[in-house]
CSV table of C-alpha atoms and ligand atoms in Angstrom, one decimal:
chain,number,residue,atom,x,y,z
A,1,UNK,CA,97.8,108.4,111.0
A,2,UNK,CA,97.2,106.5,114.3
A,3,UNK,CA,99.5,105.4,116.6
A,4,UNK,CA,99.2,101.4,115.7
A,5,UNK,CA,99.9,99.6,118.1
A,6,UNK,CA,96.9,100.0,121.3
A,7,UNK,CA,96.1,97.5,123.0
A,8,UNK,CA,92.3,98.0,122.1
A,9,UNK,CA,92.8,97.5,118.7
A,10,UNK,CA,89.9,95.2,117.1
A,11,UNK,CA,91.2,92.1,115.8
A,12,UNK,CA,90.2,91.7,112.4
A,13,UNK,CA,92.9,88.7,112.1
A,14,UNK,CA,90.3,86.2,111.1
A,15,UNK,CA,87.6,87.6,109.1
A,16,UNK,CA,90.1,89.2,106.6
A,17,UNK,CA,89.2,88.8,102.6
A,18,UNK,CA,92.3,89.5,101.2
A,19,UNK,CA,91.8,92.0,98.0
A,20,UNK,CA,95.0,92.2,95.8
A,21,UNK,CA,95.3,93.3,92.5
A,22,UNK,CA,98.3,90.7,91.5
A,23,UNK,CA,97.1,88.3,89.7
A,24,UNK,CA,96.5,85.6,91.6
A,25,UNK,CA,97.9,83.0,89.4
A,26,UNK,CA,101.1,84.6,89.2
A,27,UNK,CA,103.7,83.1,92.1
A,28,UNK,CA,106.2,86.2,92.5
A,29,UNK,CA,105.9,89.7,92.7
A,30,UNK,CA,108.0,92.8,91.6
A,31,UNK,CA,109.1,95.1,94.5
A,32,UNK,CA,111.5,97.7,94.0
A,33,UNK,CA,113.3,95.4,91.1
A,34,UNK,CA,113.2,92.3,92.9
A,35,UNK,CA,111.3,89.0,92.8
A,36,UNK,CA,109.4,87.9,96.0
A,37,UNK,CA,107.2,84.7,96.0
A,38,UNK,CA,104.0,85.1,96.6
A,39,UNK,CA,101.2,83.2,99.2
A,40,UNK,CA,98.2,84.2,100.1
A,41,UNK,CA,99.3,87.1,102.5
A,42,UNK,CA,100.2,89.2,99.3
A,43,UNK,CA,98.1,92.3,99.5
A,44,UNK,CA,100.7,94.7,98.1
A,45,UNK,CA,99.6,96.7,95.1
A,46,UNK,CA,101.3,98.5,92.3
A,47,UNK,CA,100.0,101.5,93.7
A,48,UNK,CA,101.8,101.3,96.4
A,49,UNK,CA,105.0,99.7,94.9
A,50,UNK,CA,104.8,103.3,93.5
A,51,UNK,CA,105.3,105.4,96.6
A,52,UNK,CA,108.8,103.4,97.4
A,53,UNK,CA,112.0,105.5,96.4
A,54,UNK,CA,109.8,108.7,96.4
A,55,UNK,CA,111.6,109.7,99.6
A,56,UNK,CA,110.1,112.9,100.6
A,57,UNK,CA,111.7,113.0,103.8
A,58,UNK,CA,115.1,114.0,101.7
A,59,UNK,CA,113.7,115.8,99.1
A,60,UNK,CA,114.9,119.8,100.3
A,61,UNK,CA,111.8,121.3,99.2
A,62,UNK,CA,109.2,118.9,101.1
A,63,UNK,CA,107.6,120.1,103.9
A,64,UNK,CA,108.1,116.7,105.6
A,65,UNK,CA,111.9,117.4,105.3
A,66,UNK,CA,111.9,120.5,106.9
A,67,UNK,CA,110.2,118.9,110.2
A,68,UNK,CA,112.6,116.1,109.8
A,69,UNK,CA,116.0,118.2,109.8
A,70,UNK,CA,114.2,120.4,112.6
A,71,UNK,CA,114.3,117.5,114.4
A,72,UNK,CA,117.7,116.0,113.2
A,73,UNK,CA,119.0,119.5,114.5
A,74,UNK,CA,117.4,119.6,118.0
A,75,UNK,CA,119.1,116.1,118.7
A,76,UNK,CA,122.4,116.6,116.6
A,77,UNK,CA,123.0,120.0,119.1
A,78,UNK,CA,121.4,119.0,122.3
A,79,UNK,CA,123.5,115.7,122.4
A,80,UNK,CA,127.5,115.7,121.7
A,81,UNK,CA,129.9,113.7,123.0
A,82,UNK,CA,133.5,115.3,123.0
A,83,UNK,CA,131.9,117.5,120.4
A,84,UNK,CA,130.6,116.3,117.9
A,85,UNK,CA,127.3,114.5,118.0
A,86,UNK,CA,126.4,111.5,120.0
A,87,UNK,CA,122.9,110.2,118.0
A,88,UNK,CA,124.0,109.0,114.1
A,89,UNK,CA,120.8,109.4,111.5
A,90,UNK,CA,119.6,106.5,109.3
A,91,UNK,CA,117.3,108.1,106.5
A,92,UNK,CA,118.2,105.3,103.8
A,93,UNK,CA,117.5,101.6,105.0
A,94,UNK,CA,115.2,99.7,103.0
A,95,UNK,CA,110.8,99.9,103.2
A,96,UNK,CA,111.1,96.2,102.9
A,97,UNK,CA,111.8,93.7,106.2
A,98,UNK,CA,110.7,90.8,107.3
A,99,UNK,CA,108.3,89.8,109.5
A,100,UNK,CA,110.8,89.3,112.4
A,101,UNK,CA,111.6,92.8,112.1
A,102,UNK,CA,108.3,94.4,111.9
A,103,UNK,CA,107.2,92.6,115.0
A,104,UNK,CA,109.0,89.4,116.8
A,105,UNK,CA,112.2,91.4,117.0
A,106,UNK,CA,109.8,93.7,119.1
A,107,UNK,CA,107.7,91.1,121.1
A,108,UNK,CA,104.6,91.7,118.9
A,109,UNK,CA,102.4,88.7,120.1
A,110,UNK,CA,101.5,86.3,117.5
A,111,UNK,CA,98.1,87.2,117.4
A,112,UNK,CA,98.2,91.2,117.7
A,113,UNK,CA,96.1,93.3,115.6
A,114,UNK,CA,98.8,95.1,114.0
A,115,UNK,CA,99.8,91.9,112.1
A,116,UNK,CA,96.8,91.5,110.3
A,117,UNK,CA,96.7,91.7,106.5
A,118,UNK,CA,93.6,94.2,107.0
A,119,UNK,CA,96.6,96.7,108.1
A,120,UNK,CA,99.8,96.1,106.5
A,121,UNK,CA,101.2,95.6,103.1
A,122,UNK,CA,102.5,92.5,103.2
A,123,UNK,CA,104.6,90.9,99.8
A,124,UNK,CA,104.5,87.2,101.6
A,125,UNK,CA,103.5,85.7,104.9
A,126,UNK,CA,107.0,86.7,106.2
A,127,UNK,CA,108.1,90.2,104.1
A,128,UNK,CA,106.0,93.6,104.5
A,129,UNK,CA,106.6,97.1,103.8
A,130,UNK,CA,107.6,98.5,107.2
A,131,UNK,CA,104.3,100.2,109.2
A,132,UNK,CA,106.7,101.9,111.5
A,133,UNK,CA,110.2,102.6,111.6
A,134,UNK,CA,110.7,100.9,114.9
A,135,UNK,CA,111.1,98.2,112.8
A,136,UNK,CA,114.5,98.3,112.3
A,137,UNK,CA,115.7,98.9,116.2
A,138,UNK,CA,117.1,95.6,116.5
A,139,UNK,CA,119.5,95.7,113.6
A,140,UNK,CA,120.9,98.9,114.4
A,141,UNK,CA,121.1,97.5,118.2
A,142,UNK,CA,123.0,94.7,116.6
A,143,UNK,CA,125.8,96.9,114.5
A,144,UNK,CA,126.3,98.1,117.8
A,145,UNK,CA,125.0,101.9,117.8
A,146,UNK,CA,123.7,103.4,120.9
A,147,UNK,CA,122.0,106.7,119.7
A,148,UNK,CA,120.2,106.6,116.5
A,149,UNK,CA,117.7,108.5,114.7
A,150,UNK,CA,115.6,106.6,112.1
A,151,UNK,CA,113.9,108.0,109.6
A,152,UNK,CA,112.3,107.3,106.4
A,153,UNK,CA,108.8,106.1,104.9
A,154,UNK,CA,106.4,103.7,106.7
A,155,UNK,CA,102.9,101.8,105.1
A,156,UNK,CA,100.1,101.1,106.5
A,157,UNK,CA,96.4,100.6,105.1
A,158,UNK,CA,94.0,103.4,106.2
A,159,UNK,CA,90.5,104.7,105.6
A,160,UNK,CA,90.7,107.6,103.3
A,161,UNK,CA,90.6,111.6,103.8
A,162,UNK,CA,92.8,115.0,104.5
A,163,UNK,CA,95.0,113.4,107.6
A,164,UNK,CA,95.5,109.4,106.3
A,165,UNK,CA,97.0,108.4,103.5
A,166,UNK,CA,98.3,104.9,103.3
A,167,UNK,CA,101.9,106.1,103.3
A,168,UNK,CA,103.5,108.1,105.9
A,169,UNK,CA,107.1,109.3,107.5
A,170,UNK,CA,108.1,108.7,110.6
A,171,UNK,CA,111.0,109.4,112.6
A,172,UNK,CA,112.1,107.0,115.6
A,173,UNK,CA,114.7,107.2,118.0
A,174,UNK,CA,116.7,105.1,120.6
A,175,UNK,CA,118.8,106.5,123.5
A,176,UNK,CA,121.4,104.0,125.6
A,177,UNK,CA,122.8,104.2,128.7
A,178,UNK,CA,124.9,102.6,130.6
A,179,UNK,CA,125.4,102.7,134.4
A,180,UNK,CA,128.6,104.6,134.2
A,181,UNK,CA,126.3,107.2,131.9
A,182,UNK,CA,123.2,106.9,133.9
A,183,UNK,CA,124.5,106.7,137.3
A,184,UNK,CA,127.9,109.2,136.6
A,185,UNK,CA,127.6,111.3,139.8
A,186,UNK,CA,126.2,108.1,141.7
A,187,UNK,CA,128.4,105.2,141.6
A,188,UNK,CA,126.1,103.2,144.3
A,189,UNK,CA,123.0,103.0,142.1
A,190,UNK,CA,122.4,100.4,139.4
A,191,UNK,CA,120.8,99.8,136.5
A,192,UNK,CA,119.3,96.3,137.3
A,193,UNK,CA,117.7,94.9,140.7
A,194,UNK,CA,120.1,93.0,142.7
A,195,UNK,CA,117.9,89.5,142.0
A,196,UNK,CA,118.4,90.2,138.1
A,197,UNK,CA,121.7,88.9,136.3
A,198,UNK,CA,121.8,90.6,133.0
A,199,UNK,CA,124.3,87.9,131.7
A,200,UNK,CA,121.9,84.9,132.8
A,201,UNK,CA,119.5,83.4,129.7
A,202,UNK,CA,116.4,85.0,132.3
A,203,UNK,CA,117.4,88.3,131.0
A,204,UNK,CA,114.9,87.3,128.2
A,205,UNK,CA,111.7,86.5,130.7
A,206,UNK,CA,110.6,89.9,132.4
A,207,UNK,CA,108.1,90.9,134.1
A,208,UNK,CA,106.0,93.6,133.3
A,209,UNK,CA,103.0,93.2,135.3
A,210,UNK,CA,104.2,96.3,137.9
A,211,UNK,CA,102.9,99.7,136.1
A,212,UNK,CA,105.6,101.8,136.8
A,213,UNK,CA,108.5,99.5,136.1
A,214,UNK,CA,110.2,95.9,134.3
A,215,UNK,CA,110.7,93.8,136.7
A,216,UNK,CA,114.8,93.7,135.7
A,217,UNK,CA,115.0,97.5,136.5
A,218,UNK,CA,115.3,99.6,139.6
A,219,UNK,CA,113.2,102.5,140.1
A,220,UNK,CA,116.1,105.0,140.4
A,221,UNK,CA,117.0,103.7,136.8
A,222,UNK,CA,113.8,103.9,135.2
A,223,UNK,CA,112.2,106.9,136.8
A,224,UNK,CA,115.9,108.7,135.7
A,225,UNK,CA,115.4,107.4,132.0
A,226,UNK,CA,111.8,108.6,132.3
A,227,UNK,CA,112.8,111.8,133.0
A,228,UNK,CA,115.4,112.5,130.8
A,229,UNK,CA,113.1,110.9,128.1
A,230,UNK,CA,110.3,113.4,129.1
A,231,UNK,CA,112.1,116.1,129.1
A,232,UNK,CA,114.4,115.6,126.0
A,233,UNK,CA,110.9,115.3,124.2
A,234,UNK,CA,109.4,118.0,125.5
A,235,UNK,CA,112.4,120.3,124.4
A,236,UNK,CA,111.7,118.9,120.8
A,237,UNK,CA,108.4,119.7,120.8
A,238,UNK,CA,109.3,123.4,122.1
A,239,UNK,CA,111.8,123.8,119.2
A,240,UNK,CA,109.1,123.3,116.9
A,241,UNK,CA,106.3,124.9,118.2
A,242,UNK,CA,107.8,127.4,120.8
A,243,UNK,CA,108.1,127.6,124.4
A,244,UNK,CA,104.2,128.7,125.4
A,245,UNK,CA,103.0,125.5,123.7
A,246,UNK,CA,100.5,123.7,126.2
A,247,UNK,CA,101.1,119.7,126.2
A,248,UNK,CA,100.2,116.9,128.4
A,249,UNK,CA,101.5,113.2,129.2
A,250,UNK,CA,99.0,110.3,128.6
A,251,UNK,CA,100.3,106.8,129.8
A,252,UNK,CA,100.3,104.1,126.7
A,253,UNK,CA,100.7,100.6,125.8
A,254,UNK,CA,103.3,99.5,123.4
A,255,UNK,CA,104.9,95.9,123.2
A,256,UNK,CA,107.8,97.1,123.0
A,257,UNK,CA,108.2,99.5,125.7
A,258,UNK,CA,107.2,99.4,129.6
A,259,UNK,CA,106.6,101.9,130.9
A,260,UNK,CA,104.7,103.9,128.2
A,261,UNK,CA,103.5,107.0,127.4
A,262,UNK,CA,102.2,109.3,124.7
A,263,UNK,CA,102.9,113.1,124.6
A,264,UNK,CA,99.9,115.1,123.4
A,265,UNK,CA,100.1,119.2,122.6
A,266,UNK,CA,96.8,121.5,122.5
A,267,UNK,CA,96.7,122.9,118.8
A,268,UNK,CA,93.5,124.4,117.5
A,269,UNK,CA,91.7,123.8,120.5
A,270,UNK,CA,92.3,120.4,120.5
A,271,UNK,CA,94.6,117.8,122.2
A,272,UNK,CA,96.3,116.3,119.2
A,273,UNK,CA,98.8,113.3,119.7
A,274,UNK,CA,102.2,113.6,119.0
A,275,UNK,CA,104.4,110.6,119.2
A,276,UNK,CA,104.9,107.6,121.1
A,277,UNK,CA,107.5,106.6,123.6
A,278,UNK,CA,108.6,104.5,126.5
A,279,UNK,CA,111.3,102.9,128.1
A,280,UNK,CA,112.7,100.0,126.3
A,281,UNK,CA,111.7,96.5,126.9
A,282,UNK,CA,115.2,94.5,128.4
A,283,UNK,CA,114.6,91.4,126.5
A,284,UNK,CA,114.7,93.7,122.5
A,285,UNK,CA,118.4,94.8,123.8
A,286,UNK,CA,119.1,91.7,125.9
A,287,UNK,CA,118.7,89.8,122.4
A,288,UNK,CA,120.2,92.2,120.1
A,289,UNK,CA,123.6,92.5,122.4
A,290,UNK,CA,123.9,95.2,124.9
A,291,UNK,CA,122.7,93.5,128.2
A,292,UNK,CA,124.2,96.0,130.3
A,293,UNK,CA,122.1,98.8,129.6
A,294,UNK,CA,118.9,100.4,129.7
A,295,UNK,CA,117.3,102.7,126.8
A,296,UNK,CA,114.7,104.6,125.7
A,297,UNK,CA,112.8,104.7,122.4
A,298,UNK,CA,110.3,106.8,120.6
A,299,UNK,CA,108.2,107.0,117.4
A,300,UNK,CA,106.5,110.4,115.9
A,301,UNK,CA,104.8,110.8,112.4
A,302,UNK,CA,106.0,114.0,109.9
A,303,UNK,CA,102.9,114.6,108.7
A,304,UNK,CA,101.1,115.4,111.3
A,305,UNK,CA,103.6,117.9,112.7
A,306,UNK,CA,103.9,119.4,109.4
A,307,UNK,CA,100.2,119.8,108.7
A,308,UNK,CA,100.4,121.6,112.0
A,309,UNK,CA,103.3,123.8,111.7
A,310,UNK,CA,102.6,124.9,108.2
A,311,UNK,CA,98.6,124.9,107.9
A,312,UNK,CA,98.3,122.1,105.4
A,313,UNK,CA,95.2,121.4,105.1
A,314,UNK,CA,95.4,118.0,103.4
A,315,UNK,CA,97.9,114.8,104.0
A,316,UNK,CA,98.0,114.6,99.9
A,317,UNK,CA,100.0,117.8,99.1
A,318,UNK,CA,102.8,116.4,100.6
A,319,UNK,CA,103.0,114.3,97.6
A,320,UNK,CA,102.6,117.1,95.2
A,321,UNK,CA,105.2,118.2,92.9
A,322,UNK,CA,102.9,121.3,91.7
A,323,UNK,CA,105.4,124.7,91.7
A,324,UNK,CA,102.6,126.4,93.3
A,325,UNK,CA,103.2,124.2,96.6
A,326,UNK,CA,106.9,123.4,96.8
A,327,UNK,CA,108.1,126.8,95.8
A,328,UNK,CA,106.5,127.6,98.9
A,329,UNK,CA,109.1,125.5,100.9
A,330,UNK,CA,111.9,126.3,99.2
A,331,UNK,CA,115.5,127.5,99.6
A,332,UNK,CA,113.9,128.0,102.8
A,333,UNK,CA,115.7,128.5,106.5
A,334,UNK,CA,114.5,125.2,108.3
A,335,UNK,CA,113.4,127.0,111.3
A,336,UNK,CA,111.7,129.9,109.1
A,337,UNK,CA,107.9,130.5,110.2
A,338,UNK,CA,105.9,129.2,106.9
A,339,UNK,CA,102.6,129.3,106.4
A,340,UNK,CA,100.9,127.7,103.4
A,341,UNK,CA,99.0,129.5,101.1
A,342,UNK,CA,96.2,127.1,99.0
A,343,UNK,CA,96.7,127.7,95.3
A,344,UNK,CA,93.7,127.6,94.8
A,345,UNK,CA,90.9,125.4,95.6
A,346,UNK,CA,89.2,123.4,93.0
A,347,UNK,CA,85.7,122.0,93.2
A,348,UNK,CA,85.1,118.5,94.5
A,349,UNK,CA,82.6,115.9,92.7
A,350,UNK,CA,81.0,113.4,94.9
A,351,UNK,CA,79.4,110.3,93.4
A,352,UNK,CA,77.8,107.4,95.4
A,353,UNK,CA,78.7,104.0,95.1
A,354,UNK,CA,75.8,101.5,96.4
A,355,UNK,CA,76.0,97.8,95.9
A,356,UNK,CA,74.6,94.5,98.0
A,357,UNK,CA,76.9,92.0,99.2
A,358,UNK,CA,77.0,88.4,98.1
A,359,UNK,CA,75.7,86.0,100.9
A,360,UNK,CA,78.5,85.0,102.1
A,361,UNK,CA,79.6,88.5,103.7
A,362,UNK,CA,77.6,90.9,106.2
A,363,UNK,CA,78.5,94.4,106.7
A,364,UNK,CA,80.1,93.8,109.9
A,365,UNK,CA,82.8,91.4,107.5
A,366,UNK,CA,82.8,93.7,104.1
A,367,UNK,CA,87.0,94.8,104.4
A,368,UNK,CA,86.9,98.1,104.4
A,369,UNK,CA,90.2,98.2,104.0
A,370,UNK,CA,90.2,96.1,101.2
A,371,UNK,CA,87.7,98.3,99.2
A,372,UNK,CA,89.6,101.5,100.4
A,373,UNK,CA,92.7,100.1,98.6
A,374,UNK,CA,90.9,99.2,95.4
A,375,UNK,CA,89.6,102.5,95.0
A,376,UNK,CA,92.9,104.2,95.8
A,377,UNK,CA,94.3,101.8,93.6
A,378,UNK,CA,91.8,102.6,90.2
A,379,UNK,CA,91.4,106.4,91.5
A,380,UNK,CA,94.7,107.6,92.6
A,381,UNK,CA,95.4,110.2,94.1
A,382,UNK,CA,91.9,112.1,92.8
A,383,UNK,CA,90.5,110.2,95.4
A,384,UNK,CA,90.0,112.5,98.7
A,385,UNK,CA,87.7,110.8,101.1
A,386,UNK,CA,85.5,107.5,101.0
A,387,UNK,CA,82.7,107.8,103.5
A,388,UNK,CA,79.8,105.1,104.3
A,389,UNK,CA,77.3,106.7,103.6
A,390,UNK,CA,74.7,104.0,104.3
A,391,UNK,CA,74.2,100.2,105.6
A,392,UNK,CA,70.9,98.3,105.0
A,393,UNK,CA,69.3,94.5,105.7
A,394,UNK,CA,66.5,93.8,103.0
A,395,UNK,CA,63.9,92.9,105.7
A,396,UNK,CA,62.7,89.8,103.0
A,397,UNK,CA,66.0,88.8,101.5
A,398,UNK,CA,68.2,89.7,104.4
A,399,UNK,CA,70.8,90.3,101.8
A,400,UNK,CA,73.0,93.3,103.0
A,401,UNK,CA,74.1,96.5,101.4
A,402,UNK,CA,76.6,99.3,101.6
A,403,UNK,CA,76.7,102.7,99.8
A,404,UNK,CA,79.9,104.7,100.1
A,405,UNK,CA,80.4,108.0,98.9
A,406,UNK,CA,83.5,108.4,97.3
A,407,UNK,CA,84.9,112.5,96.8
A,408,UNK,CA,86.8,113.2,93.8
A,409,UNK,CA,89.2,116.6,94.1
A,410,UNK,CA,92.0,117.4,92.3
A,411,UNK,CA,94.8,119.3,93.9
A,412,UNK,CA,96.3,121.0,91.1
A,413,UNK,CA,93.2,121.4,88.5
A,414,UNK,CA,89.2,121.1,88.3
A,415,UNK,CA,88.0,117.5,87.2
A,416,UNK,CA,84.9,117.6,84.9
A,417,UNK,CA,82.2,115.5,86.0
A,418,UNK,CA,83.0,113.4,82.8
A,419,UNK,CA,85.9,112.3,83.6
A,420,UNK,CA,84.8,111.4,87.3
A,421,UNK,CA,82.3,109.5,86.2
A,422,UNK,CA,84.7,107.1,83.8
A,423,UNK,CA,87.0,106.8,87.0
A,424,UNK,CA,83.8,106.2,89.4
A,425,UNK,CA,82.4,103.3,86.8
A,426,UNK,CA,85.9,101.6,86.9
A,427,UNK,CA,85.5,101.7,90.4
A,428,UNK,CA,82.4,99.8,90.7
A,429,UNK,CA,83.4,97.4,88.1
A,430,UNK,CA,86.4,96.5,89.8
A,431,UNK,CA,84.5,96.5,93.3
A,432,UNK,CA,81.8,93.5,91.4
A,433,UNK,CA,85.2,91.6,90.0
A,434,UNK,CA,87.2,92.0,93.8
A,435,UNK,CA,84.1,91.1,96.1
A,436,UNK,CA,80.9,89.4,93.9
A,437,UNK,CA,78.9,91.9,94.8
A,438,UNK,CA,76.0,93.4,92.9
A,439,UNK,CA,75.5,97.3,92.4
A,440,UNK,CA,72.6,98.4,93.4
B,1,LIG,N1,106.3,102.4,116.6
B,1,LIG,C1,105.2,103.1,117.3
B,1,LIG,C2,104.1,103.5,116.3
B,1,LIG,O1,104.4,103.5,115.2
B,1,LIG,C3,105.8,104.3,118.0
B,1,LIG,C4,106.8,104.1,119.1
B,1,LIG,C5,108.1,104.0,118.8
B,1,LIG,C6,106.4,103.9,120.4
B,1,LIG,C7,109.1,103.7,119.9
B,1,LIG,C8,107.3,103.6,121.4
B,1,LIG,C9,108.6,103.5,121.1
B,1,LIG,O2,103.0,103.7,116.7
């Protein structure tokens, strides 16, 4: 569950094999009842067509919706505006945007690493299943709101094991203000530098070359948003995890943001990264309508919070519907103290998987990704970790070869090895149809 977007992401834009289970000759695709064309950016699987409309994030007795309404409460009752409250919630808008939303809408270069097909779930070169809920930003910006929450499920492909899963729930948030807001008890301050006209077409070029700052803003502006921002986030994460809890700011890159940071809180003896966050960039509102404002915007993942506050040891109980685990969060108070009891735990079954590659891939171009999918895809949610186990160049042949191990657990039940094996042999079949390789 990384934050996506760093700036030191490895661009794996060009050396992507593109492993999808639609058949190739067919030219649409059914998402969600409806009929997309498809090209060769279609990497979306029926697997993962099956996660949409599961909605955890609203289901009462989810863990992940706890967290959320946690959350939803903190902002609802810090924030009112002649009493009731001033940020709205969007929990309902559609997993499925376009391109433009996903990433020009947010100045998300053409050629940045979070656009390749090694990441996302795309349907066709210009439709994807959202990989962060920042996505929709610009819309809202548009309808005109100026405090929103939005929540809901975002997709993104991901190795395998307890804290990824290819389908996580975000919540994301954007604060306006204007000067008469910002500025209330200082009339003589602005929002923009005196050089900068807001209603001028060059409200789309800005600089952001100057670390602390965009060039459009003054300081007073954004080191006030800054703090507000800092310290509206921080009371969040005190709400959940109480007032002793030790955190620590950590500046951060986003496209979309300037200045930006991340927060991080020390859990388990570890600093463990919370959200992301950041003023937001002037040319996002300049071109979705308010021009005469400045905002700020951040991104957090449910899971991670909830694996926290509740002990859950593994991301793939928050797809459960086992009694044993949601009667655990139910008819609950939101802010009651939980912690999760295991079931029980059932024995694991690890079987290797070792093949070589045909000559026209190395181990340095095998997808990863691609091969993740198609075992999550064949092995469902049995499937708890894929690990590389190994990586070899016959010194004759030169051909290359992988092994991976691949974990089998059940969450609910004890798998026999039988039944393993049938799912492991499907595996490898489909792994010699997907990429020409030979097992070893
Ligand atoms: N969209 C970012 C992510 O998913 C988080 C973020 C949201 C950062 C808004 C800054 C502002 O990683």
């Amino acid at each position: 569950m990384k934050i996506l977007f760093r700036s030191n992401r490895l661009c794996l834009r060009f050396i992507n094999k593109n492993y999808s289970t639609a058949p190739k000759s067919l030219a649409t695709v059914n998402v969600n009842g409806k009929e997309y064309r498809t090209d060769d950016y279609t990497n979306i699987t029926p697997k993962i067509t099956s996660y949409i409309n599961r909605n955890l994030h609203l289901k009462k007795d989810n863990p992940l919706s706890l967290v959320r309404q946690r959350i939803v409460n903190y902002f609802y009752g810090s924030f009112t505006h002649g009493g009731n409250p001033s940020f709205s919630v969007y929990d309902n808008l559609s997993p499925i945007v376009t391109s433009r939303q996903n990433f020009d809408d947010l100045l998300i270069p053409e050629d940045h690493p979070s656009r390749a097909k090694s990441d996302c779930y795309y349907i066709n070169s210009s439709t994807l299943l959202r990989a962060h809920m920042t996505a929709h930003q610009s819309e809202l910006l548009r309808a005109g709101l100026d405090n929103f929450l939005m929540i809901g499920d975002v997709y993104r492909r991901d190795e395998i094991d307890s804290t990824h899963f290819p389908v996580f729930h975000q919540v994301d948030a954007v604060r306006l203000q204007r000067k008469h807001d910002l500025f209330e008890n200082h009339p003589d301050l602005d929002i923009f530098e005196p050089s900068f006209d807001p209603w001028n077409p060059h409200a789309y070029t800005n600089s952001i070359s100057n670390p602390t700052k965009q060039s459009c803003h003054t300081l007073e502006a954004t080191k006030l948003m800054e703090a507000q921002l800092k310290n509206h986030l921080i009371g969040m994460v005190k709400v959940l995890f109480g007032d002793d809890i030790k955190y620590r700011w950590v500046d951060a890159y986003f496209p979309f943001t300037h200045p930006s940071w991340e927060l991080e809180i020390y859990y388990e003896n570890d600093w463990m990264e919370v959200l992301g966050c950041g003023i937001m960039r002037n040319e996002i509102l300049a071109n979705a309508g308010p021009n005469n404002s400045i905002a700020y915007a951040f991104g957090l993942g449910l899971e991670r919070l909830a694996m926290a506050l509740y002990k859950i040891p593994d991301i793939r109980l928050m797809w459960s519907t086992d009694s044993g685990f949601l009667s655990q969060f139910q008819n609950k108070d939101v802010n009651a103290s939980i912690e999760y009891k295991p079931v029980s735990s059932y024995p694991q079954c690890t079987n290797d998987l070792s093949f070589w590659l045909p000559p026209t891939l190395t181990i340095d171009s095998f997808m990863s990704n691609d091969f993740y999918d198609l075992v999550r895809d064949i092995g469902g949610d049995v499937v708890e970790q894929v690990k590389l186990k190994d990586k070899f160049v016959h010194p004759k042949t030169k051909k290359h070869s992988l092994c991976y191990s691949i974990v089998y657990r059940h969450l609910e039940r004890t798998l026999t090895q039988a039944e393993v094996n049938k799912i492991h042999d499907e595996i490898a079949r489909a792994t010699v149809n997907a990429f020409n390789v030979v097992i070893r």
